[in-house]
Coordinates of C-alpha atoms in Angstrom, one line a residue:
M29 CA 0.2 0.0 -0.1
K30 CA 1.3 2.9 -1.1
I31 CA 0.7 5.7 2.3
I32 CA 1.4 9.9 2.7
I33 CA 1.8 10.8 6.0
L34 CA 1.9 14.7 6.8
G35 CA 3.7 15.1 10.0
A36 CA 6.9 13.7 11.5
G37 CA 6.1 14.0 14.9
Q38 CA 5.3 11.5 17.9
V39 CA 2.1 10.2 16.3
G40 CA 3.6 10.4 12.5
G41 CA 6.7 9.0 13.6
T42 CA 5.3 6.2 15.3
L43 CA 2.7 5.3 13.2
A44 CA 5.5 5.4 10.0
E45 CA 7.9 3.1 12.3
H46 CA 4.1 0.4 12.7
L47 CA 3.4 0.7 8.8
S48 CA 7.6 0.6 7.4
D49 CA 8.0 -3.4 8.9
E50 CA 4.5 -4.2 6.7
A51 CA 6.0 -3.7 3.4
N52 CA 3.7 -1.0 2.6
D53 CA 5.3 2.3 0.6
I54 CA 6.2 5.0 3.1
T55 CA 6.3 8.8 2.4
V56 CA 6.6 11.3 5.8
V57 CA 6.2 14.9 4.5
D58 CA 7.0 17.5 8.0
T59 CA 8.4 21.2 7.6
D60 CA 11.2 20.0 10.0
G61 CA 14.3 18.8 8.1
D62 CA 15.7 17.2 11.2
R63 CA 13.1 15.4 12.3
L64 CA 12.9 13.5 8.7
R65 CA 16.5 13.3 8.7
D66 CA 15.8 11.1 12.1
L67 CA 13.0 9.1 10.9
G68 CA 14.9 8.4 6.6
D69 CA 18.0 7.4 9.0
R70 CA 15.6 4.8 11.4
L71 CA 13.2 3.6 9.0
D72 CA 13.3 2.2 5.1
I73 CA 11.1 5.1 4.3
R74 CA 11.3 8.9 1.7
T75 CA 11.2 11.9 3.0
V76 CA 10.1 15.0 1.5
Q77 CA 10.6 18.7 3.0
G78 CA 7.4 21.2 2.7
R79 CA 4.2 21.8 3.9
G80 CA 1.6 18.8 3.8
S81 CA -1.3 20.7 2.3
F82 CA 0.1 22.3 -1.0
P83 CA -0.1 20.4 -4.0
T84 CA 3.2 20.5 -5.2
V85 CA 4.6 19.2 -2.1
L86 CA 2.1 16.5 -2.4
R87 CA 2.3 15.7 -5.4
Q88 CA 6.7 15.7 -4.7
A89 CA 5.2 12.9 -2.3
G90 CA 3.8 10.9 -5.0
A91 CA 0.2 11.7 -4.4
D92 CA -0.6 11.1 -7.4
D93 CA -0.9 7.0 -7.2
A94 CA -1.3 7.2 -3.7
D95 CA -3.8 5.3 -1.8
M96 CA -4.3 7.1 1.5
L97 CA -3.4 10.3 3.1
V98 CA -2.8 9.7 7.1
A99 CA -2.9 14.0 8.3
V100 CA -1.7 14.3 11.7
T101 CA 0.7 17.5 11.9
N102 CA 0.0 19.7 15.3
S103 CA -2.3 21.6 12.9
D104 CA -5.4 20.5 12.2
E105 CA -6.4 23.8 9.5
V106 CA -3.5 22.2 7.7
N107 CA -4.6 18.3 8.0
M108 CA -8.1 19.6 6.7
V109 CA -6.8 21.3 3.7
A110 CA -4.0 18.8 2.5
C111 CA -7.1 16.4 2.7
Q112 CA -9.5 18.6 -0.1
V113 CA -6.3 19.1 -2.1
A114 CA -5.5 15.4 -2.3
Y115 CA -9.3 14.6 -3.2
T116 CA -9.0 17.6 -5.8
F117 CA -6.4 17.3 -7.4
F118 CA -5.1 13.4 -6.3
H119 CA -8.6 12.3 -6.1
T120 CA -6.9 10.2 -3.2
P121 CA -8.9 6.9 -2.3
T122 CA -8.8 6.9 1.6
K123 CA -8.0 10.7 3.2
I124 CA -7.8 9.8 7.2
A125 CA -7.1 13.3 9.2
R126 CA -6.5 14.6 12.8
V127 CA -8.8 17.2 14.4
R128 CA -8.4 17.9 17.8
E129 CA -10.7 21.4 18.1
A130 CA -14.3 20.7 19.4
A131 CA -15.2 23.5 17.4
Y132 CA -14.7 21.3 14.3
L133 CA -16.3 18.3 15.4
T134 CA -19.4 19.5 16.5
R135 CA -20.3 20.5 13.2
A136 CA -22.5 18.3 11.5
G137 CA -21.7 17.8 7.4
L138 CA -18.3 19.2 8.3
F139 CA -16.5 16.4 6.9
D140 CA -18.0 14.8 3.8
N141 CA -17.3 15.3 0.2
E142 CA -19.3 17.8 -0.4
A143 CA -17.6 20.6 2.4
I144 CA -14.0 18.9 3.4
P145 CA -13.8 14.8 1.4
V146 CA -12.2 13.4 5.2
D147 CA -12.9 9.7 5.2
V148 CA -11.9 9.1 8.4
L149 CA -11.2 11.8 11.4
I150 CA -9.5 10.9 14.4
S151 CA -9.8 12.9 17.6
P152 CA -6.3 11.9 19.8
E153 CA -8.3 13.5 23.3
Q154 CA -11.1 11.5 22.4
V155 CA -9.3 8.3 22.5
V156 CA -7.6 8.9 25.6
T157 CA -10.6 10.0 27.2
N158 CA -11.8 7.0 26.5
Y159 CA -9.1 4.8 27.5
I160 CA -8.5 6.4 31.0
K161 CA -12.6 6.3 31.5
R162 CA -11.9 2.2 31.0
L163 CA -9.1 2.3 33.6
I164 CA -11.4 3.6 35.7
E165 CA -14.3 1.4 35.6
Y166 CA -12.0 -1.3 35.9
P167 CA -9.4 -0.8 39.3
G168 CA -6.1 -2.7 39.3
A169 CA -6.3 -3.4 34.8
L170 CA -3.3 -2.3 33.4
Q171 CA -5.3 -2.0 30.1
V172 CA -8.6 -2.4 28.9
I173 CA -9.9 -2.6 25.2
D174 CA -13.7 -3.1 24.2
F175 CA -14.9 -5.1 21.4
A176 CA -17.5 -6.2 19.3
E177 CA -19.3 -3.0 20.7
G178 CA -18.1 -3.7 23.9
K179 CA -19.6 -7.1 24.2
A180 CA -16.4 -8.5 24.6
Q181 CA -13.6 -6.9 26.3
L182 CA -10.0 -7.6 26.4
V183 CA -8.1 -6.6 29.8
G184 CA -4.5 -7.2 31.2
V185 CA -3.4 -7.3 35.0
K186 CA -0.3 -8.0 36.9
A187 CA -0.2 -11.1 38.3
Y188 CA -0.1 -11.0 42.6
Y189 CA 1.0 -13.2 44.8
G190 CA -1.8 -14.7 46.6
G191 CA -3.7 -14.7 43.3
P192 CA -5.9 -18.0 43.6
L193 CA -5.0 -18.8 39.9
V194 CA -1.3 -17.7 41.2
G195 CA 1.2 -20.6 40.6
Q196 CA -1.1 -22.7 38.9
E197 CA -2.3 -24.3 34.9
L198 CA -4.1 -22.4 32.7
R199 CA -6.1 -25.1 32.4
Q200 CA -7.2 -24.6 35.7
I201 CA -9.1 -21.4 35.3
R202 CA -12.3 -23.7 34.5
E203 CA -12.3 -25.6 38.0
H204 CA -11.9 -22.5 39.4
M205 CA -14.7 -20.8 37.0
P206 CA -16.8 -23.7 35.8
N207 CA -19.5 -20.8 35.2
V208 CA -17.3 -18.1 33.4
D209 CA -15.6 -18.9 30.5
T210 CA -12.7 -16.8 29.4
R211 CA -9.3 -17.0 27.8
V212 CA -5.6 -15.7 28.3
A213 CA -4.8 -14.2 25.2
A214 CA -1.2 -12.9 25.7
I215 CA 1.3 -13.4 29.2
F216 CA 4.4 -11.4 29.1
R217 CA 6.9 -12.3 31.9
R218 CA 10.1 -9.9 33.0
N219 CA 9.0 -8.4 29.6
R220 CA 8.8 -11.2 27.3
P221 CA 5.4 -12.5 25.9
I222 CA 5.2 -16.1 27.0
L223 CA 2.5 -17.7 23.7
P224 CA -0.2 -19.3 26.7
K225 CA -1.2 -23.2 26.7
G226 CA -2.8 -25.2 29.4
D227 CA 0.3 -26.4 31.4
T228 CA 1.3 -22.8 31.4
V229 CA 1.5 -21.8 35.4
I230 CA 1.2 -18.3 36.0
E231 CA 3.8 -16.7 37.8
A232 CA 3.2 -13.7 40.7
D233 CA 4.3 -10.5 38.6
D234 CA 3.4 -11.5 35.1
E235 CA 1.0 -9.3 33.3
V236 CA -1.7 -11.3 32.0
F237 CA -4.2 -10.0 29.3
F238 CA -7.2 -12.5 29.0
I239 CA -10.4 -11.9 27.5
A240 CA -13.8 -12.4 28.3
A241 CA -17.7 -11.4 28.3
K242 CA -18.1 -7.6 29.4
A243 CA -20.5 -9.6 32.7
H244 CA -17.5 -11.2 34.2
I245 CA -14.4 -9.4 33.9
R246 CA -14.2 -8.3 37.1
A247 CA -15.1 -11.9 37.5
V248 CA -11.7 -13.1 36.4
M249 CA -9.7 -10.6 37.7
S250 CA -11.0 -11.5 40.8
E251 CA -8.6 -15.3 40.7
L252 CA -5.5 -13.4 39.3
R253 CA -5.2 -10.5 42.4
R254 CA -7.2 -9.2 44.7
L255 CA -10.1 -7.7 43.7
E256 CA -9.9 -3.5 44.6
D257 CA -12.4 -1.6 45.7
S258 CA -14.8 1.2 43.0
Y259 CA -13.1 4.3 42.7
K260 CA -15.1 7.1 44.2
R261 CA -13.0 9.8 44.4
V262 CA -10.9 11.2 41.2
V263 CA -8.8 14.3 41.1
I264 CA -7.6 15.5 37.2
A265 CA -4.7 17.5 37.3
G266 CA -4.9 19.4 34.2
G267 CA -8.4 21.2 32.8
G268 CA -7.7 20.8 29.1
H269 CA -9.4 19.2 26.2
I270 CA -8.2 15.6 27.7
G271 CA -9.3 16.7 31.8
E272 CA -12.1 18.4 30.7
R273 CA -14.1 15.5 28.4
L274 CA -12.7 13.2 30.9
A275 CA -14.2 15.0 33.2
E276 CA -18.2 15.7 31.7
A277 CA -17.6 11.9 30.8
I278 CA -17.4 10.2 34.4
E279 CA -18.9 13.2 37.5
S280 CA -22.0 12.0 37.4
R281 CA -20.9 8.1 39.1
Y282 CA -17.4 9.7 40.4
Q283 CA -16.9 12.6 42.8
V284 CA -14.1 14.9 40.5
K285 CA -11.7 18.2 40.6
I286 CA -9.8 19.7 38.7
I287 CA -6.6 21.6 39.4
E288 CA -6.2 23.8 37.1
M289 CA -3.2 26.7 36.3
N290 CA -5.3 29.2 34.1
P291 CA -7.8 31.5 35.4
A292 CA -9.5 31.7 32.0
R293 CA -9.9 28.0 31.5
C294 CA -11.1 27.5 35.6
R295 CA -13.9 30.0 34.7
H296 CA -14.4 27.6 31.5
L297 CA -14.1 25.0 33.2
S298 CA -17.0 25.9 35.9
E299 CA -19.4 26.5 33.7
V300 CA -19.4 24.1 31.4
L301 CA -19.0 21.1 34.4
D302 CA -22.1 20.1 36.4
S303 CA -21.2 19.2 39.8
T304 CA -17.1 18.8 39.2
I305 CA -15.2 21.1 42.0
V306 CA -12.5 23.4 39.7
L307 CA -9.9 24.3 41.8
Q308 CA -7.0 27.1 40.5
G309 CA -3.4 26.2 41.3
S310 CA -0.4 24.0 40.1
A311 CA -0.9 20.4 41.2
S312 CA 2.5 20.3 41.9
D313 CA 2.4 22.6 44.9
R314 CA 1.9 20.4 47.9
D315 CA 0.1 22.9 50.4
L316 CA -2.7 22.3 48.1
L317 CA -2.6 18.8 48.1
V318 CA -2.9 18.3 51.4
E319 CA -5.5 20.8 51.5
E320 CA -7.6 19.6 49.6
N321 CA -7.2 15.9 51.1
I322 CA -4.9 14.2 48.2
S323 CA -4.6 11.1 51.2
D324 CA -8.4 10.3 50.0
A325 CA -8.4 10.6 46.6
D326 CA -8.5 7.1 44.9
I327 CA -7.6 8.2 41.5
F328 CA -5.0 11.1 40.6
L329 CA -4.8 11.4 37.3
A330 CA -2.3 13.5 35.7
L331 CA -3.4 15.1 32.4
T332 CA -1.5 18.1 31.2
N333 CA 1.1 18.3 27.8
D334 CA 3.9 18.5 30.5
D335 CA 5.9 15.1 31.3
E336 CA 7.8 16.7 33.7
A337 CA 5.4 18.2 36.2
N338 CA 3.1 15.1 35.1
I339 CA 5.6 12.4 36.3
M340 CA 6.2 15.3 38.7
S341 CA 2.7 15.9 40.8
S342 CA 2.2 12.1 40.6
L343 CA 4.9 11.4 42.9
L344 CA 3.8 13.9 45.1
A345 CA 0.4 12.9 44.6
K346 CA 1.2 9.4 45.1
R347 CA 3.6 10.2 48.7
L348 CA 1.1 12.1 50.1
G349 CA -1.3 9.7 50.1
A350 CA -3.7 8.9 47.0
R351 CA -4.3 5.9 45.8
K352 CA -3.5 5.6 42.7
V353 CA -1.5 7.6 39.9
M354 CA -2.1 7.5 36.6
T355 CA -0.6 9.7 33.9
I356 CA 0.4 10.8 30.8
I357 CA 3.6 10.2 29.2
N358 CA 3.2 12.1 25.5
N359 CA 6.8 10.8 24.7
P360 CA 6.9 7.0 24.7
A361 CA 10.1 7.0 24.9
Y362 CA 9.5 7.5 28.8
V363 CA 6.2 4.5 29.6
D364 CA 8.5 2.3 30.8
L365 CA 10.5 3.5 32.4
V366 CA 7.9 5.6 35.2
Q367 CA 5.4 3.0 35.1
G368 CA 5.1 0.5 37.4
G369 CA 7.0 1.9 40.6
D370 CA 5.3 4.9 42.1
I371 CA 3.3 6.1 39.0
D372 CA 0.7 2.9 38.4
I373 CA 0.0 3.3 35.1
A374 CA 1.7 5.5 32.1
I375 CA -0.9 6.3 28.8
S376 CA 1.3 7.4 26.0
P377 CA -1.5 9.5 23.7
Q378 CA 0.6 8.6 21.1
L379 CA -0.1 4.7 21.0
A380 CA -3.3 5.1 22.2
T381 CA -4.3 7.4 19.1
I382 CA -2.2 4.8 16.9
G383 CA -4.3 1.6 17.3
T384 CA -7.0 3.8 15.6
L385 CA -5.1 4.7 12.4
L386 CA -4.2 0.9 11.9
T387 CA -7.4 0.3 12.1
H388 CA -7.9 1.7 8.8
V389 CA -4.9 0.3 7.1
R390 CA -5.2 -2.3 7.2
R391 CA -6.1 -5.2 4.8
G392 CA -9.1 -7.7 5.0
D393 CA -12.2 -6.6 7.3
I394 CA -10.6 -5.0 9.7
V395 CA -12.9 -3.7 12.8
S396 CA -10.3 -2.6 15.1
V397 CA -6.9 -2.7 15.6
H398 CA -4.7 -1.5 19.5
S399 CA -1.5 -1.8 20.1
L400 CA -1.1 -4.0 23.3
R401 CA 1.5 -3.5 25.8
R402 CA 2.8 0.2 24.8
G403 CA 3.3 -1.8 21.1
A404 CA 4.9 -4.2 22.2
A405 CA 2.0 -7.1 21.0
E406 CA -1.7 -5.9 19.2
A407 CA -5.2 -7.1 19.3
I408 CA -7.4 -7.3 16.1
E409 CA -10.4 -7.8 15.7
A410 CA -11.6 -9.1 12.5
I411 CA -14.9 -9.8 10.2
A412 CA -15.1 -13.5 8.4
H413 CA -16.7 -13.5 5.2
G414 CA -17.0 -16.0 2.3
D415 CA -17.7 -19.5 2.8
A416 CA -15.5 -22.9 3.0
K417 CA -14.2 -22.5 -0.7
S418 CA -13.5 -18.3 -0.8
S419 CA -11.8 -18.2 2.6
K420 CA -9.0 -19.3 4.6
V421 CA -11.2 -19.6 8.2
V422 CA -14.5 -19.6 7.2
G423 CA -16.5 -23.4 8.3
K424 CA -13.1 -24.5 10.0
M425 CA -12.2 -25.2 13.6
I426 CA -9.6 -23.1 15.2
E427 CA -7.1 -26.4 15.5
D428 CA -7.7 -27.0 11.3
I429 CA -6.8 -23.3 10.5
A430 CA -2.6 -22.5 9.6
L431 CA -2.4 -19.6 12.2
P432 CA 1.0 -17.8 12.5
P433 CA 3.7 -18.0 14.9
G434 CA 3.1 -15.7 18.1
T435 CA -0.6 -15.7 16.4
T436 CA -4.1 -17.1 18.9
I437 CA -7.7 -16.8 17.9
G438 CA -9.3 -15.9 21.8
A439 CA -12.5 -14.9 20.9
I440 CA -15.7 -15.1 18.6
I441 CA -18.7 -12.7 19.1
R442 CA -21.5 -14.0 16.9
D443 CA -24.2 -11.3 16.4
E444 CA -24.9 -10.5 20.5
E445 CA -23.4 -13.6 21.7
V446 CA -19.2 -14.2 22.8
L447 CA -18.2 -17.1 22.5
I448 CA -14.1 -17.7 23.6
A449 CA -12.3 -19.7 21.3
H450 CA -11.1 -23.0 21.3
D451 CA -10.1 -25.9 19.2
D452 CA -12.8 -27.2 17.8
T453 CA -15.0 -23.7 17.9
V454 CA -15.8 -23.7 14.1
I455 CA -15.5 -20.3 12.4
E456 CA -18.9 -18.8 10.6
S457 CA -19.1 -15.8 7.8
G458 CA -20.1 -12.6 9.5
D459 CA -18.2 -14.0 13.2
H460 CA -16.6 -11.4 14.6
V461 CA -13.2 -13.1 15.0
I462 CA -10.4 -11.7 17.9
L463 CA -6.6 -12.0 17.3
F464 CA -3.8 -11.9 18.9
L465 CA -0.7 -11.6 18.1
V466 CA 2.6 -11.6 20.1
D467 CA 5.4 -10.8 17.3
K468 CA 4.4 -8.5 15.1
K469 CA 6.3 -9.1 12.0
Y470 CA 3.7 -11.6 11.2
I471 CA 0.6 -9.3 10.7
R472 CA 0.3 -9.1 7.2
D473 CA -0.1 -13.1 7.2
A474 CA -2.9 -12.6 9.5
E475 CA -4.8 -10.6 7.8
R476 CA -4.3 -12.4 4.9
L477 CA -6.4 -15.6 6.4
F478 CA -9.3 -12.7 6.4
Q479 CA -9.0 -12.3 2.5
V480 CA -12.0 -13.6 0.6
G481 CA -10.4 -15.1 -2.4
L482 CA -12.7 -14.1 -6.1
T483 CA -14.6 -17.6 -5.8
F484 CA -16.5 -15.5 -2.9
F485 CA -17.5 -12.9 -5.9

């Protein structure tokens, strides 16, 4: 696939890194020559220096025969104009734009071929807000992913000493929970992936990713670790777009406070939020946190754009007694460094957004793509089409499907029913199939399984 990426920042660079490993023809456009040189030295890609909304620059990048344009610069306006130019002059089939400003996103009819021709809108703030909201709903989870509109969920947890299943083989899950069907999709032990089998023994400190119907998630979590009490009191440091959206999404169920430095932003938040308490000040101010009884907070969320400020305020909140702390880290290289100590969860907005972008780049009928464990592995939701003659998966039992190395099928969603995958499960046309890949170099092989042969047509 020939893809032009506008923007060599964190999102564009990370996307180029993912796609260049998968036999795509990638060109990255940016005005910053240093960024382009860095990417060009590391990756097998073309680079073009210039403004991505200019027709001459897009033509130089190969827009005449490009399959896709992904506009992820820091400017909403550049991204939107680039899509318009790609549509008008080059008839680019697929145009994806990152748009942050709510003033654009809330205007009905703005993004279609009669106005601004954007095929797929990516709102990083909304993606990250949803990501954090799911973590709040499942205390103790490291990552929570929805499949088939939330019918099934994938949850990552750290196995603790004393958990009923710790020290036992995976096949014993059924004995512990005879009325709950679940499947462990991946295990990371000391940062290395383990492909789960029936005789795999769960060890303390393993990061275990399992899939189950949404109603069974908490029951499975309780087998791997002590089930934590639900959160009640939430403190958010940073009243930007993510902080505002998150407060708006959860204030009806939780006691929410926002700490924000900017007085004008505080006034805005006070006007648009219903029950959230808005405090003006710095979340790194020890006296303010003590005065606001941060020790009573169930969860402290640092959501500013400043990594250093987020880390400092999170560490302070933890030392003052906050039960859990989570922070946004904009530089993905820092995520593994800070998570797991005093900071319980570090969230990379770039990696959270990448999954949404990859969904529209994958071949076959791919519904969603999610990075697991900060990009170390992937979970894919694909739809099976065709019949036994035209499809490599339809009509076959899972044990008879030639899955790529390191790939497992975790679950199947058939209409409204969640079927946990077993060797004798037969895939039918229309099934949503959830796959897990611990080795991303086999992604193309996994996608080919869901590409229908010509006899289907």
